[in-house]
Tab-separated table of C-alpha atoms in Angstrom:
chain	number	residue	atom	x	y	z
H	15	MET	CA	120.074	143.221	123.938
H	16	SER	CA	119.523	143.806	120.236
H	17	GLU	CA	115.749	143.191	120.226
H	18	LYS	CA	113.356	146.150	120.390
H	19	TYR	CA	110.047	146.085	122.239
H	20	GLU	CA	107.010	148.365	122.102
H	21	ILE	CA	106.287	149.894	125.504
H	22	LYS	CA	102.725	151.267	125.679
H	23	TRP	CA	102.512	152.201	129.361
H	24	SER	CA	106.065	153.211	130.259
H	25	LYS	CA	107.333	156.595	131.337
H	26	VAL	CA	109.020	156.998	127.962
H	27	GLY	CA	105.760	156.781	126.025
H	28	ASN	CA	104.726	154.697	123.053
H	29	GLN	CA	107.964	154.054	121.173
H	30	PHE	CA	110.487	151.354	120.422
H	31	VAL	CA	113.227	151.269	123.063
H	32	GLU	CA	115.798	148.894	124.495
H	33	LEU	CA	114.269	147.581	127.704
H	34	ASN	CA	117.562	147.574	129.598
H	35	SER	CA	118.034	151.275	128.837
H	36	LEU	CA	115.042	152.155	131.047
H	37	ASN	CA	115.701	153.103	134.663
H	38	ASP	CA	112.671	151.134	135.864
H	39	VAL	CA	113.551	147.878	134.052
H	40	SER	CA	116.078	145.168	134.979
H	41	ILE	CA	116.638	142.073	132.872
H	42	SER	CA	118.333	138.782	133.678
H	43	GLU	CA	119.398	136.159	131.129
H	44	LEU	CA	116.233	135.545	129.141
H	45	SER	CA	114.542	132.145	129.029
H	46	HIS	CA	111.742	130.904	126.786
H	47	GLY	CA	108.387	131.946	128.221
H	48	ASP	CA	109.724	134.769	130.392
H	49	GLN	CA	107.275	137.542	131.228
H	50	MET	CA	107.807	141.051	132.534
H	51	ILE	CA	106.439	141.580	136.053
H	52	TYR	CA	106.496	144.612	138.334
H	53	ASP	CA	108.365	144.208	141.648
H	54	LYS	CA	106.980	146.789	144.086
H	55	ASN	CA	109.856	146.388	146.578
H	56	MET	CA	112.433	147.062	143.878
H	57	ASP	CA	110.233	149.652	142.124
H	58	ARG	CA	111.076	148.241	138.715
H	59	TRP	CA	109.951	145.821	136.018
H	60	ILE	CA	111.854	142.525	135.886
H	61	ASN	CA	111.650	139.361	133.809
H	62	THR	CA	110.681	136.128	135.531
H	63	SER	CA	114.249	134.731	135.338
H	64	TYR	CA	115.475	137.679	137.411
H	65	GLN	CA	116.949	136.590	140.747
H	66	ALA	CA	116.132	138.945	143.589
H	67	GLY	CA	118.540	139.215	146.496
H	68	THR	CA	121.622	138.953	144.298
H	69	LEU	CA	124.218	141.449	143.120
H	70	GLN	CA	122.078	141.973	140.032
H	71	SER	CA	118.906	142.923	141.886
H	72	THR	CA	120.828	145.299	144.143
H	73	TYR	CA	122.861	147.237	141.585
H	74	GLY	CA	120.878	146.999	138.366
H	75	THR	CA	123.147	148.492	135.723
H	76	THR	CA	125.256	150.979	137.724
H	77	GLU	CA	128.982	150.156	137.711
H	78	GLY	CA	131.582	151.458	140.150
H	79	ILE	CA	132.269	151.339	143.891
H	80	HIS	CA	129.201	150.322	145.911
H	81	SER	CA	128.497	149.095	149.408
H	82	VAL	CA	128.151	145.312	149.080
H	83	ILE	CA	127.425	142.588	151.631
H	84	TRP	CA	130.183	140.125	150.815
H	85	GLY	CA	131.442	137.482	153.190
H	86	GLY	CA	128.764	138.577	155.634
H	87	VAL	CA	130.171	142.102	155.911
H	88	ASN	CA	129.007	145.320	154.281
H	89	ARG	CA	132.078	146.613	152.427
H	90	PRO	CA	132.965	148.901	149.478
H	91	MET	CA	133.498	146.866	146.306
H	92	ASN	CA	133.958	147.523	142.605
H	93	VAL	CA	130.763	146.325	140.866
H	94	SER	CA	130.840	145.600	137.121
H	95	PHE	CA	128.694	143.766	134.552
H	96	TYR	CA	129.453	140.879	132.203
H	97	LYS	CA	127.177	138.434	130.377
H	98	SER	CA	124.037	140.001	131.918
H	99	LYS	CA	125.310	139.528	135.479
H	100	ALA	CA	126.733	141.766	138.184
H	101	TRP	CA	130.228	140.931	139.477
H	102	VAL	CA	132.453	142.268	142.267
H	103	GLU	CA	136.225	142.633	142.139
H	104	ILE	CA	138.185	140.544	144.660
H	105	LEU	CA	141.752	140.950	143.317
H	106	TYR	CA	143.696	143.457	141.277
H	107	VAL	CA	147.401	143.628	140.437
H	108	ALA	CA	148.863	146.748	138.812
H	109	GLY	CA	152.624	146.179	139.189
H	110	SER	CA	155.282	144.176	137.361
H	111	ASN	CA	156.856	142.459	140.399
H	112	ILE	CA	157.026	138.780	139.394
H	113	GLN	CA	157.171	137.773	143.066
H	114	GLU	CA	153.914	139.590	143.926
H	115	PRO	CA	151.864	136.484	144.850
H	116	TRP	CA	154.507	135.030	147.168
H	117	ASP	CA	155.529	138.392	148.610
H	118	HIS	CA	151.992	139.278	149.658
H	119	TRP	CA	148.980	137.031	149.117
H	120	ILE	CA	150.080	133.388	149.161
H	121	ASN	CA	150.341	131.953	152.672
H	122	PRO	CA	153.766	130.227	152.808
H	123	THR	CA	152.519	127.698	155.358
H	124	THR	CA	149.285	126.585	153.699
H	125	ASN	CA	149.986	127.527	150.044
H	126	GLY	CA	146.515	129.055	150.048
H	127	LEU	CA	145.402	132.623	149.406
H	128	GLN	CA	145.164	135.260	152.139
H	129	SER	CA	143.711	138.755	152.110
H	130	TYR	CA	146.178	141.542	151.469
H	131	ASN	CA	146.060	145.345	151.515
H	132	ILE	CA	142.431	145.642	152.612
H	133	THR	CA	141.029	148.995	153.747
H	134	GLU	CA	139.595	149.625	157.216
H	135	ALA	CA	136.169	149.447	155.592
H	136	GLY	CA	136.921	145.924	154.387
H	137	GLY	CA	137.323	146.514	150.647
H	138	LEU	CA	140.170	146.432	148.164
H	139	ASN	CA	142.655	149.260	148.594
H	140	TYR	CA	142.913	151.214	145.327
H	141	GLU	CA	144.888	154.064	146.896
H	142	SER	CA	148.148	152.337	147.809
H	143	GLU	CA	150.338	149.361	146.853
H	144	ASN	CA	150.290	147.483	143.557
H	145	SER	CA	147.829	144.772	144.512
H	146	SER	CA	144.933	144.045	146.823
H	147	LEU	CA	143.123	140.765	147.483
H	148	LEU	CA	140.004	139.937	149.473
H	149	VAL	CA	139.607	136.315	150.598
H	150	VAL	CA	136.426	135.690	152.618
H	151	PRO	CA	133.762	132.948	152.810
H	152	GLU	CA	131.115	133.617	150.172
H	153	ILE	CA	128.808	131.402	148.116
H	154	MET	CA	130.066	132.181	144.617
H	155	THR	CA	128.780	130.721	141.373
H	156	ASN	CA	131.498	131.854	138.968
H	157	LEU	CA	134.807	133.696	138.621
H	158	LEU	CA	136.310	135.675	135.779
H	159	ILE	CA	139.736	137.077	134.967
H	160	THR	CA	140.113	140.324	133.052
H	161	ALA	CA	142.773	142.831	131.990
H	162	LYS	CA	141.866	146.471	132.682
H	163	ALA	CA	143.386	149.822	131.746
H	164	GLY	CA	143.283	151.088	135.347
H	165	LYS	CA	142.864	149.882	138.933
H	166	GLU	CA	139.222	150.897	139.367
H	167	ASP	CA	138.096	150.208	135.808
H	168	SER	CA	135.242	147.852	134.956
H	169	ILE	CA	135.443	144.418	133.354
H	170	GLN	CA	136.800	144.610	129.812
H	171	GLU	CA	134.540	142.153	128.006
H	172	GLU	CA	136.878	141.728	125.041
H	173	ARG	CA	139.704	140.827	127.458
H	174	ALA	CA	137.949	138.551	129.916
H	175	VAL	CA	137.702	134.809	130.528
H	176	ASP	CA	135.416	133.109	133.028
H	177	CYS	CA	134.898	129.607	134.396
H	178	SER	CA	131.440	128.989	132.928
H	179	HIS	CA	132.835	126.515	130.367
H	180	MET	CA	134.176	124.231	133.121
H	181	ASN	CA	132.474	121.255	134.690
H	182	THR	CA	131.128	121.678	138.217
H	183	GLN	CA	134.175	120.118	139.887
H	184	ASN	CA	136.763	122.270	138.098
H	185	ARG	CA	134.805	125.478	138.538
H	186	GLY	CA	134.310	124.569	142.187
H	187	GLU	CA	138.067	124.346	142.711
H	188	PHE	CA	138.531	127.912	141.480
H	189	ILE	CA	135.734	129.131	143.751
H	190	ASP	CA	137.071	127.225	146.768
H	191	TYR	CA	140.576	128.560	146.150
H	192	PHE	CA	139.519	132.205	145.946
H	193	THR	CA	137.382	131.871	149.089
H	194	GLY	CA	140.247	130.338	151.085
H	195	VAL	CA	138.785	126.835	151.358
H	196	ILE	CA	141.567	124.932	149.559
H	197	PRO	CA	145.284	125.573	148.919
H	198	GLY	CA	146.937	125.881	145.514
H	199	PHE	CA	145.896	123.388	142.851
H	200	GLU	CA	146.374	122.473	139.206
H	201	GLN	CA	144.072	121.607	136.325
H	202	VAL	CA	145.202	120.117	133.020
H	203	ASN	CA	143.565	120.841	129.659
H	204	THR	CA	140.718	122.954	131.059
H	205	PHE	CA	141.286	126.291	129.293
H	206	GLY	CA	141.038	127.302	125.659
H	207	ILE	CA	142.775	130.361	124.266
H	208	SER	CA	139.654	132.515	124.796
H	209	GLY	CA	138.514	130.876	128.006
H	210	ASN	CA	136.668	127.997	126.364
H	211	VAL	CA	137.441	124.305	126.765
H	212	GLY	CA	140.949	123.622	125.454
H	213	ASN	CA	144.403	122.234	126.127
H	214	TYR	CA	145.832	124.956	128.369
H	215	ASP	CA	146.630	124.333	132.020
H	216	THR	CA	146.168	126.032	135.388
H	217	HIS	CA	148.971	125.881	137.987
H	218	LEU	CA	148.198	127.978	141.053
H	219	GLY	CA	151.310	127.283	143.093
H	220	TYR	CA	151.035	123.584	142.328
H	221	ARG	CA	152.360	121.266	139.582
H	222	ASN	CA	152.586	117.477	139.268
H	223	GLY	CA	151.401	116.935	142.821
H	224	GLU	CA	153.937	119.282	144.416
H	225	ILE	CA	153.812	122.820	145.788
H	226	GLN	CA	155.536	125.303	143.478
H	227	THR	CA	156.878	128.707	144.502
H	228	ASP	CA	157.806	129.780	140.995
H	229	GLU	CA	154.509	129.741	139.101
H	230	TRP	CA	151.030	131.033	139.785
H	231	LEU	CA	148.996	131.031	136.612
H	232	VAL	CA	145.355	130.703	135.765
H	233	GLN	CA	146.204	129.852	132.165
H	234	ASP	CA	149.449	128.630	130.669
H	235	GLY	CA	150.499	129.700	127.193
H	236	SER	CA	151.394	126.289	125.733
H	237	GLU	CA	149.099	123.390	124.965
H	238	GLY	CA	149.637	119.976	126.510
H	239	SER	CA	152.512	119.374	128.941
H	240	SER	CA	154.808	122.025	127.430
H	241	ILE	CA	155.738	124.986	129.641
H	242	GLY	CA	154.999	128.319	128.021
H	243	GLN	CA	154.738	131.993	128.869
H	244	PRO	CA	151.662	132.528	131.075
H	245	ILE	CA	148.627	134.121	129.463
H	246	TRP	CA	147.145	134.950	132.871
H	247	GLY	CA	149.543	134.822	135.803
H	248	TYR	CA	153.177	134.469	136.885
H	249	ARG	CA	156.283	132.393	136.226
H	250	THR	CA	159.572	133.310	137.907
H	251	THR	CA	162.003	130.613	136.694
H	252	GLY	CA	162.982	128.864	133.467
H	253	ASN	CA	163.650	130.304	130.040
H	254	ALA	CA	163.730	134.110	130.098
H	255	SER	CA	161.113	134.293	127.340
H	256	LYS	CA	158.674	132.363	129.550
H	257	ARG	CA	159.150	134.338	132.767
H	258	GLY	CA	157.145	137.331	133.904
H	259	ALA	CA	153.792	138.622	135.144
H	260	PHE	CA	151.022	138.680	132.532
H	261	ALA	CA	147.403	139.717	132.084
H	262	GLY	CA	145.865	138.549	128.826
H	263	GLY	CA	149.308	137.709	127.428
H	264	LEU	CA	150.737	141.195	128.039
H	265	PRO	CA	152.936	142.316	130.966
H	266	ILE	CA	151.020	143.429	134.046
H	267	SER	CA	151.315	147.181	134.600
H	268	SER	CA	149.347	150.197	135.776
H	269	THR	CA	147.683	150.258	132.338
H	270	ASN	CA	147.281	146.474	131.997
H	271	VAL	CA	145.840	145.468	135.344
H	272	PHE	CA	145.296	141.799	136.226
H	273	SER	CA	141.903	141.466	137.884
H	274	VAL	CA	139.612	138.773	139.297
H	275	PHE	CA	135.849	139.294	139.672
H	276	ALA	CA	133.270	136.989	141.282
H	277	THR	CA	129.481	136.641	141.142
H	278	ASN	CA	126.986	134.952	143.457
H	279	TYR	CA	124.129	133.960	141.140
C-alpha cells in the first residue's frame, strides 16, 4: 500500500506509518467504505473486507513453510503472498527433463494429475527429486504460475501469471484439473503475454479433442492456431526450437523453477 495513515492509539505512537507494516494489523483488498475493526480472537486490527478462516487470516504476512490445513489434512506448505492474498505452493519443477510430467505426475490411464514425491507429513518434498506435486480435494478460488530462483522461494511477482482474468468456466477448469477432478484439457485464446486476456492457448495433455503425450503447457508461445515454444510448460516433439521445458519463457532449471500456487479466498 502506498497510502499513509495517522495512527493515534497504536503501539507505534502518533506517526505516519504503513498499516500493513504493523504486527497487529492485517489488510485485505480494500473496498469503498471499509473500516478498521479489532478482532479479539486474532489479536489484530483488520479491515471489514478481511476474510477470517482463510490462508490470509492464518498467516498474515509471514512467508515460508507453515502448517496448513489443505485437503482436510494439516500439512507443511510453502506460503507466499501475491495481490494482497496468501497462496500455498502445490507444484514445483526444478529440472530440465522434458518428460517430467509423463514420467511422474500425469496418470497414463486417466490423463489427469496425480500427487508425486510427497513427504510423510503430506507436503511437497523440497529435499529430493526435481519435482513435487500435491493433488487433493480443496475449494480453491484461483491459481497462479510463477518462475522462482530456488525450490523454496516465494512467488516472484514480476514473473507470475494467475487465472483472475478468466471467466468463471475457464478458471474453474484450471482449479478442477489441479484438484484432480477432471483430466487434461485445452483452452484457446485465453492467455495474454502477461497473463491477461489474449490469443495464447493452454494444452494440458490435450489438443483438438485428443489426448496428447507430447505437450503439457499452461501457455503457448504463439498466437492463434500456430504452435510455438511454450512460455509456461512442456513440448517434447516438433521443431527443435519449439521443444523443451520452460518457466516464463526460459528453460526450467534449479535457478528457474516452474511453480504453481493456489489460494482459497
